[in-house]
Coordinates of C-alpha atoms in Angstrom, one line a residue:
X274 CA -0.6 1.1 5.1
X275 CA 1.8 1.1 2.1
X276 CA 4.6 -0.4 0.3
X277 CA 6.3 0.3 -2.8
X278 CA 7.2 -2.3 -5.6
X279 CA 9.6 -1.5 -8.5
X280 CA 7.8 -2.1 -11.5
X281 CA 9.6 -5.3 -11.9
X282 CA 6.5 -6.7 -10.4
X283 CA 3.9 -4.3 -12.5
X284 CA 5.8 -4.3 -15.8
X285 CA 3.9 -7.3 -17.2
X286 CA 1.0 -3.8 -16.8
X287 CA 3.2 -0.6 -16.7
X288 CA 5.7 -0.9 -19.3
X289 CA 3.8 -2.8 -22.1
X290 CA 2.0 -0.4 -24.4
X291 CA -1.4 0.3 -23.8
X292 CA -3.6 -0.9 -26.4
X293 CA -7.1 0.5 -27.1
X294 CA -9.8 -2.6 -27.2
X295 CA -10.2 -4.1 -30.7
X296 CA -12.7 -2.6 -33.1
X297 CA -15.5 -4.1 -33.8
X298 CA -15.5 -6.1 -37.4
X299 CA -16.8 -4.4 -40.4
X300 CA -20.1 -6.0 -41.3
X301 CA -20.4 -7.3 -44.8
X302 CA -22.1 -5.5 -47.5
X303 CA -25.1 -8.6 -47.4
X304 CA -26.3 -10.5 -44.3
X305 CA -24.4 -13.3 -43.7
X306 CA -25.9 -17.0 -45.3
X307 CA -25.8 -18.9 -42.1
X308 CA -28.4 -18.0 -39.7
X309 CA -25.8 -19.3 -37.0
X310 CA -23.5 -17.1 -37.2
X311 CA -23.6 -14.3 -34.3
X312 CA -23.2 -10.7 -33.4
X313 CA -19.1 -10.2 -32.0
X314 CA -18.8 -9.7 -28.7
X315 CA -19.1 -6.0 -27.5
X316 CA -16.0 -5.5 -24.8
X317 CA -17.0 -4.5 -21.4
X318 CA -16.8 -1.4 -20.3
X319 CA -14.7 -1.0 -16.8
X320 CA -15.3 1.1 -14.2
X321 CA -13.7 5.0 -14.7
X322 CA -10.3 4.8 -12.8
X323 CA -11.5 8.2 -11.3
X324 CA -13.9 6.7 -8.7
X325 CA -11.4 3.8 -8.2
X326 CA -9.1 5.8 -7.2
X327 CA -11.8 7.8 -4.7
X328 CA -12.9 4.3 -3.9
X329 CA -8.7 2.9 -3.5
X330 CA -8.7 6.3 -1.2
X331 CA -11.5 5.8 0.9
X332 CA -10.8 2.0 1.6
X333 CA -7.0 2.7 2.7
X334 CA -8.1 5.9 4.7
X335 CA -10.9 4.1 6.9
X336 CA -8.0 1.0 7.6
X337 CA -7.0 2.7 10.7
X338 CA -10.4 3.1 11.9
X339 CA -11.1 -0.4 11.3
X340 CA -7.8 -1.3 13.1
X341 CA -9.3 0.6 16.3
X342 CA -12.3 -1.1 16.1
X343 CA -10.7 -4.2 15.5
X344 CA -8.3 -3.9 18.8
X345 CA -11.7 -3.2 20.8
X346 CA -12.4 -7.0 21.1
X347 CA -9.2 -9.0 19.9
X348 CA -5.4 -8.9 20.3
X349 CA -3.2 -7.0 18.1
X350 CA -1.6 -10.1 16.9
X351 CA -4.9 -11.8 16.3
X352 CA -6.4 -8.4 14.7
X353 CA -3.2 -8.8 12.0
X354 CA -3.9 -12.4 11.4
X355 CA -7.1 -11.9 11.0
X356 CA -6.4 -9.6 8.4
X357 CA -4.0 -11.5 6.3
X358 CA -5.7 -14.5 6.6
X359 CA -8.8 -12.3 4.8
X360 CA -6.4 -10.3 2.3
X361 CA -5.0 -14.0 1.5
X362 CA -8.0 -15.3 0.3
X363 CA -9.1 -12.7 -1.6
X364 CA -5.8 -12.5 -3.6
X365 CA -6.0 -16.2 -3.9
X366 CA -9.5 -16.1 -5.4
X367 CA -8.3 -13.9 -8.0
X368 CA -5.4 -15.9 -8.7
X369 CA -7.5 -18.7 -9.3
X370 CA -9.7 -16.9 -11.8
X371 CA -6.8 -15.7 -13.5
X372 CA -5.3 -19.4 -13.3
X373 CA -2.3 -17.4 -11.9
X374 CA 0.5 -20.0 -10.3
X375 CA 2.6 -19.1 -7.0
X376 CA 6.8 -18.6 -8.0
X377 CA 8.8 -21.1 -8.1
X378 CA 12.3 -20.8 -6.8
X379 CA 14.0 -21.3 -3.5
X380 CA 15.7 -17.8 -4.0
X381 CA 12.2 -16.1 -5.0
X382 CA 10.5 -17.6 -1.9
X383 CA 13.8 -16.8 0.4
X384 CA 13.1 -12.8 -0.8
X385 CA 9.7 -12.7 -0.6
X386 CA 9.5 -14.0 3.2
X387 CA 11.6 -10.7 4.1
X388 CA 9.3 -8.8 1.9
X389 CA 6.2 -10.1 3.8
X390 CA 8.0 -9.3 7.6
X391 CA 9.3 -5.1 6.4
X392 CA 5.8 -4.7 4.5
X393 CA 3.3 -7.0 6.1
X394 CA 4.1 -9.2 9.0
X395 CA 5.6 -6.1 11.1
X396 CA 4.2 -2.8 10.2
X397 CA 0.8 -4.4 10.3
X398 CA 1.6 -5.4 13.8
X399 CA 3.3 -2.0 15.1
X400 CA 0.0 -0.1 13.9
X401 CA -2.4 -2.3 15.8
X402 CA -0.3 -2.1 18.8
X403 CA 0.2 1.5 18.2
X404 CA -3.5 2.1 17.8
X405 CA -4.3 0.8 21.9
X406 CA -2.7 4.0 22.9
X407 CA -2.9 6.7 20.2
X408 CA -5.6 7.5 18.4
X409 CA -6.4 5.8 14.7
X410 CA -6.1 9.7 13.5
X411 CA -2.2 10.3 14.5
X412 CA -1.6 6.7 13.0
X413 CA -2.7 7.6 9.8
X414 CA -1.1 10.8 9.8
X415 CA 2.1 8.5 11.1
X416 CA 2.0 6.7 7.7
X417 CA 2.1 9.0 5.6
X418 CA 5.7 9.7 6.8
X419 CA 6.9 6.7 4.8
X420 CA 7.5 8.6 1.4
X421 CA 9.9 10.9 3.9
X422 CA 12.0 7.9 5.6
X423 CA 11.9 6.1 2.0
X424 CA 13.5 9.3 1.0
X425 CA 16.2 9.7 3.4
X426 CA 17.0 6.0 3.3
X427 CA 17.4 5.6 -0.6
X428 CA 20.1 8.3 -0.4
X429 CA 22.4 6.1 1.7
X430 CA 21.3 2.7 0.2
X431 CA 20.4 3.1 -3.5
X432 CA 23.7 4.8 -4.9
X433 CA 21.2 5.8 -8.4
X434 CA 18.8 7.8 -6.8
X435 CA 20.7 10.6 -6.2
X436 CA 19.7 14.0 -4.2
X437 CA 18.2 17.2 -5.4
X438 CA 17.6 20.5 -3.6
X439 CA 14.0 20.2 -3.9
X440 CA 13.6 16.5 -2.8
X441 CA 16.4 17.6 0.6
X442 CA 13.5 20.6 1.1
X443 CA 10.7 18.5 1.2
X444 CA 12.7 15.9 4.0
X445 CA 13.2 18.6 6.0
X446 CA 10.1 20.1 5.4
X447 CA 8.4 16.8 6.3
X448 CA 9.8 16.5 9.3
X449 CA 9.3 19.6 10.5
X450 CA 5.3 18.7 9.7
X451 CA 6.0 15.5 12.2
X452 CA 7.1 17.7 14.7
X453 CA 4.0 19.6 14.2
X454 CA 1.9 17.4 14.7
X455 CA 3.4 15.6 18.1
X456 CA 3.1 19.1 19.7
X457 CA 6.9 19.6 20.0
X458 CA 6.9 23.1 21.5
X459 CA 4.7 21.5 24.5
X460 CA 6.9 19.1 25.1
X461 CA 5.4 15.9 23.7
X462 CA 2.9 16.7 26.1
X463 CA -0.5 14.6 26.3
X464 CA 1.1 11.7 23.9
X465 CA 1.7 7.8 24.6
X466 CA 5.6 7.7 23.4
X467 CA 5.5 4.3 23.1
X468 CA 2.3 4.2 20.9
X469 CA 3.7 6.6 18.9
X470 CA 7.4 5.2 18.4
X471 CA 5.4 2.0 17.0
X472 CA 3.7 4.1 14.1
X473 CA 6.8 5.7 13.2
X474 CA 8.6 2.3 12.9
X475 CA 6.0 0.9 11.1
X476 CA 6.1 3.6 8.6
X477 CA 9.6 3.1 8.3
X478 CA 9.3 -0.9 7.9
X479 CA 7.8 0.3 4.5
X480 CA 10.3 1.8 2.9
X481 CA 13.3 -0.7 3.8
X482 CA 11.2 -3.1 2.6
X483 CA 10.8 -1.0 -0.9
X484 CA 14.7 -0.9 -0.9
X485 CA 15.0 -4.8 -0.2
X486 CA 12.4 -5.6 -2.9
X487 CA 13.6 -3.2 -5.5
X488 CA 17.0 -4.7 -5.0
X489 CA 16.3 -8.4 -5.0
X490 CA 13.2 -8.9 -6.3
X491 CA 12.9 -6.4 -9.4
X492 CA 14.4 -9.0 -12.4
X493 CA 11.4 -10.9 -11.4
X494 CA 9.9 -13.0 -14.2
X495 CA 6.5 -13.7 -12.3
X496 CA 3.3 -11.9 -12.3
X497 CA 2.5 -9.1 -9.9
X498 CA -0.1 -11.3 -8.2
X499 CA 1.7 -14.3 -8.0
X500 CA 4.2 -12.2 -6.0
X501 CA 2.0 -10.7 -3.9
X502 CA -0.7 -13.6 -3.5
X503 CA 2.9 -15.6 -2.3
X504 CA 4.1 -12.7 -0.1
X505 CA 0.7 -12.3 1.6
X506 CA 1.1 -15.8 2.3
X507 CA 4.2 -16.0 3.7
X508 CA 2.8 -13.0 6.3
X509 CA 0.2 -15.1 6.9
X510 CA 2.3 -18.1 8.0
X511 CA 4.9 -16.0 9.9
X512 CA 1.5 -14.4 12.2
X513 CA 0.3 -17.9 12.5
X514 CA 3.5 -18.9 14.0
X515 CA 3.6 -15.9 16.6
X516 CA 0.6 -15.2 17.1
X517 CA 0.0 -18.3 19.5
X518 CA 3.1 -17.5 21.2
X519 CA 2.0 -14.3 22.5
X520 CA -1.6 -14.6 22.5
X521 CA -4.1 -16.9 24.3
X522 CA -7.1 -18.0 22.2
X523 CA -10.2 -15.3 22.7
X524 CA -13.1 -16.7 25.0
X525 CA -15.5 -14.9 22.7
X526 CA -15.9 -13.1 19.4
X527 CA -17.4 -9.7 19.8
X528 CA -19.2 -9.6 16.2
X529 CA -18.5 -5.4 15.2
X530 CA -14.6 -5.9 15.9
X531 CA -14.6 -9.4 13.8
X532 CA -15.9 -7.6 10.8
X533 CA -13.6 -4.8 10.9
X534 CA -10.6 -7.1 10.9
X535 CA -12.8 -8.7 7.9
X536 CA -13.5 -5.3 6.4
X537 CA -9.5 -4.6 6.6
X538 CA -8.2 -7.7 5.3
X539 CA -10.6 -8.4 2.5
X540 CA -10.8 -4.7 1.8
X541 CA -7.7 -2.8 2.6
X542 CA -5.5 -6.2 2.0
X543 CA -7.1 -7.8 -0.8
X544 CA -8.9 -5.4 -3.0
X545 CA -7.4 -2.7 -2.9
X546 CA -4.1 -4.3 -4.3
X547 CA -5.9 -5.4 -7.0
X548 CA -7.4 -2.0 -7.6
X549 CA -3.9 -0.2 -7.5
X550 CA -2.1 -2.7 -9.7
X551 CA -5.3 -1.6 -12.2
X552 CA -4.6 2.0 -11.4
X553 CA -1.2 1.7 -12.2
X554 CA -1.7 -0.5 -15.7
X555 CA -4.3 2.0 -17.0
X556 CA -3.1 5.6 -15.4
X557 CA 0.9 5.0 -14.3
X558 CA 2.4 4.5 -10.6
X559 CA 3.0 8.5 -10.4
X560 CA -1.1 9.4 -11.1
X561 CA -2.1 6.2 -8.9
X562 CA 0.2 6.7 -6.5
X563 CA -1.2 10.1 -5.5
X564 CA -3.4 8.2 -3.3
X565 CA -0.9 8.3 -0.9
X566 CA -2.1 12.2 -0.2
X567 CA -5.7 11.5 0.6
X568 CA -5.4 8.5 3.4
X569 CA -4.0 11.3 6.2
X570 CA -7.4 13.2 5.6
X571 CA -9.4 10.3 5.3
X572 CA -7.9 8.5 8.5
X573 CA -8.4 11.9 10.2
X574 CA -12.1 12.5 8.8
X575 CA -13.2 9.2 10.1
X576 CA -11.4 8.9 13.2
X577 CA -13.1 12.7 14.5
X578 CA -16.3 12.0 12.7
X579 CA -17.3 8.5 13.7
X580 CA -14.8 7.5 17.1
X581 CA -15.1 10.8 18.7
X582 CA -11.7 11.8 18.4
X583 CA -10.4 15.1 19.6
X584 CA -8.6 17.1 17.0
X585 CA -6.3 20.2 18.5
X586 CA -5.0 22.4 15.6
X587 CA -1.5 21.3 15.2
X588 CA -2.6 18.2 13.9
X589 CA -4.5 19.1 10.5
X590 CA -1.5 21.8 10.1
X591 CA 1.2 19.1 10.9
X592 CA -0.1 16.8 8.7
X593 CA -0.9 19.3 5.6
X594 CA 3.0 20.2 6.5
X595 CA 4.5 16.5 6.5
X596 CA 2.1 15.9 3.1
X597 CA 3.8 19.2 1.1
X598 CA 7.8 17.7 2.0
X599 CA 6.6 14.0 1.2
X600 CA 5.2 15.1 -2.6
X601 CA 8.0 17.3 -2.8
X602 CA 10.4 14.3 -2.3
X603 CA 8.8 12.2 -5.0
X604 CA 9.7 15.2 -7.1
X605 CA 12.3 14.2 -10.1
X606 CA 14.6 16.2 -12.4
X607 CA 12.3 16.4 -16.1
X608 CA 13.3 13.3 -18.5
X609 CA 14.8 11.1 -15.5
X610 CA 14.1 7.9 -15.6
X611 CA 15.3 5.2 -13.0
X612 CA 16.7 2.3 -13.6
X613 CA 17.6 -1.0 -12.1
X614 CA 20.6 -1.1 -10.6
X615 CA 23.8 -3.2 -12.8
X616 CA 21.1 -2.9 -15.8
X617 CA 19.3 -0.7 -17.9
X618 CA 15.7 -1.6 -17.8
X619 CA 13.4 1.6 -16.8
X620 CA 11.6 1.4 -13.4
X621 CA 8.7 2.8 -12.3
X622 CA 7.8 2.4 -8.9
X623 CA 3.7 1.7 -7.8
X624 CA 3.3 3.0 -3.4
X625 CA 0.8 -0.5 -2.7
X626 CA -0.8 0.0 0.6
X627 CA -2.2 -3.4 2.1

């Protein structure tokens, strides 16, 4: 599950220059006189973006599963809740370590409750309806089409990002890998349409949410987790208002399904945001982004491997077809760099899945 944020929201990390950690003092030629004084703090080491990244990767790729799983015992609407009320309080415990404060601002709070319907509230609640009639493997391979509708919707609606051959190739190319995999030469055959429609529109929530954030939200002042810590939030508030409309209360609560919706919001909801705002501070949005590639196989791996799902050929091809046009759609003209729209400031855009 993914979203995209201009850097407005990551700059406070992106665009300030990396610093190395501050040498240690030199020590004075003779031992200091007073025996209080102590040895400067050695700076901790962090973890090597390489296996958070496989870690980022492997915790996005197994959300689908856990949605499945998830489904098994509770309603879709109570499996999303249940998700963002998890992802909530993780973001909030790391907001209160960082004594990080929510935004203030009618106008910021206005945005950032249509941020949290496009990239929270509904795609959230598409794939776990989606997911009673396909299988978790197709609805990962379903969101991975995001880059390719983000792509074909910022020609129309962001008048700066303008075409190339390349980027046109990889749309149709991408496409062509959807087709693949829904077995279009048979017809459709042996697919719930329904099931499926819902993972395409959910992977294309994403993206007009990217476009509405990018263009209300990017002269931001406040901190990338205030933002999202409010945005997840607001989700949260907008699922407990439905979710009793729709939904009766559950009699029981089968344990297994329970702690995959626990697994997915505290996990694929709450963590991992945190680890691809780190990703995209230490290594840039276009390295930590290429997470995007790896969820499909993941999602696929784990939905064959430990569900039992069938797997016919078209759709490993399919999606190594629809994954070839979506990177060649991210692909810019050398020395490009966007901007904001009416302004000047660089943007680099971070793909956050939660």
């Amino acid at each position: 599950m993914c979203y995209e944020v201009p850097s407005a929201i990551v700059d406070t990390m992106s665009a300030a220059p990396r610093t190395e950690p501050p040498a240690l003092p030199t020590p004075p030629p003779f031992p200091p006189s007073s025996p209080s004084s102590s040895p400067a703090p050695v700076p901790r080491r962090r973890l090597d973006w390489r296996l958070r990244f496989a870690g980022l990767s492997l915790i996005w790729g197994f959300s689908f599963l856990l949605i499945k799983v998830g489904t098994d015992g509770y309603a879709p609407f109570q499996v999303t809740l249940g998700r963002l009320v998890f992802g909530t309080a993780v973001l909030a415990a790391a907001m209160a370590v960082k004594r990080a404060r929510l935004p203030r601002g009618a106008r910021t709070w206005g945005h950032l409750t249509v941020a949290a319907l496009l990239l929270n509230a509904l795609p959230f609640s598409l794939f776990a309806y989606a997911e009673l009639t396909i299988p978790s493997t197709l609805a990962g391979i379903c969101n991975a089409t995001s880059p390719l509708w983000g792509m074909a919707l910022s020609l129309v609606a962001l008048s700066e990002d303008r075409p190339t051959r390349v980027r046109v190739a990889g749309l149709g190319i991408g496409f062509l890998g959807v087709l693949t995999v829904l077995g279009a030469w048979q017809g459709f055959a042996g697919l719930d349409a329904t099931g499926t429609a819902m993972a395409l529109l959910a992977s294309l929530s994403y993206p007009i949410g990217w476009i509405y954030v990018r263009r209300t939200l990017a002269g931001s002042t406040d901190s990338h987790l205030s933002l999202t810590g409010a945005q997840l939030l607001l989700a949260t508030g907008q699922l407990a208002i439905v979710t009793p409309l729709f939904t009766s209360a559950p009699s029981h609560f089968p344990v297994l399904p329970l702690l995959a919706i626990a697994a997915l919001g505290a996990l694929g909801t709450g963590l991992a945001v945190l680890i691809q705002y780190g990703l995209v501070a230490e290594v840039g949005p276009t390295t930590a982004q290429m997470v995007t590639y790896f969820i499909p196989v993941i999602a696929t791996a784990a939905g064959v491997a430990l569900l039992g799902e069938s797997l016919a050929w078209s759709t490993p091809v399919g999606a190594l077809i629809v994954l070839t046009g979506a990177a060649l759609t991210q692909v810019r003209p050398r020395g490009k760099r966007e901007t904001v729209a009416g302004g000047s400031t660089p943007v680099e855009k971070a793909r956050i899945r939660t």
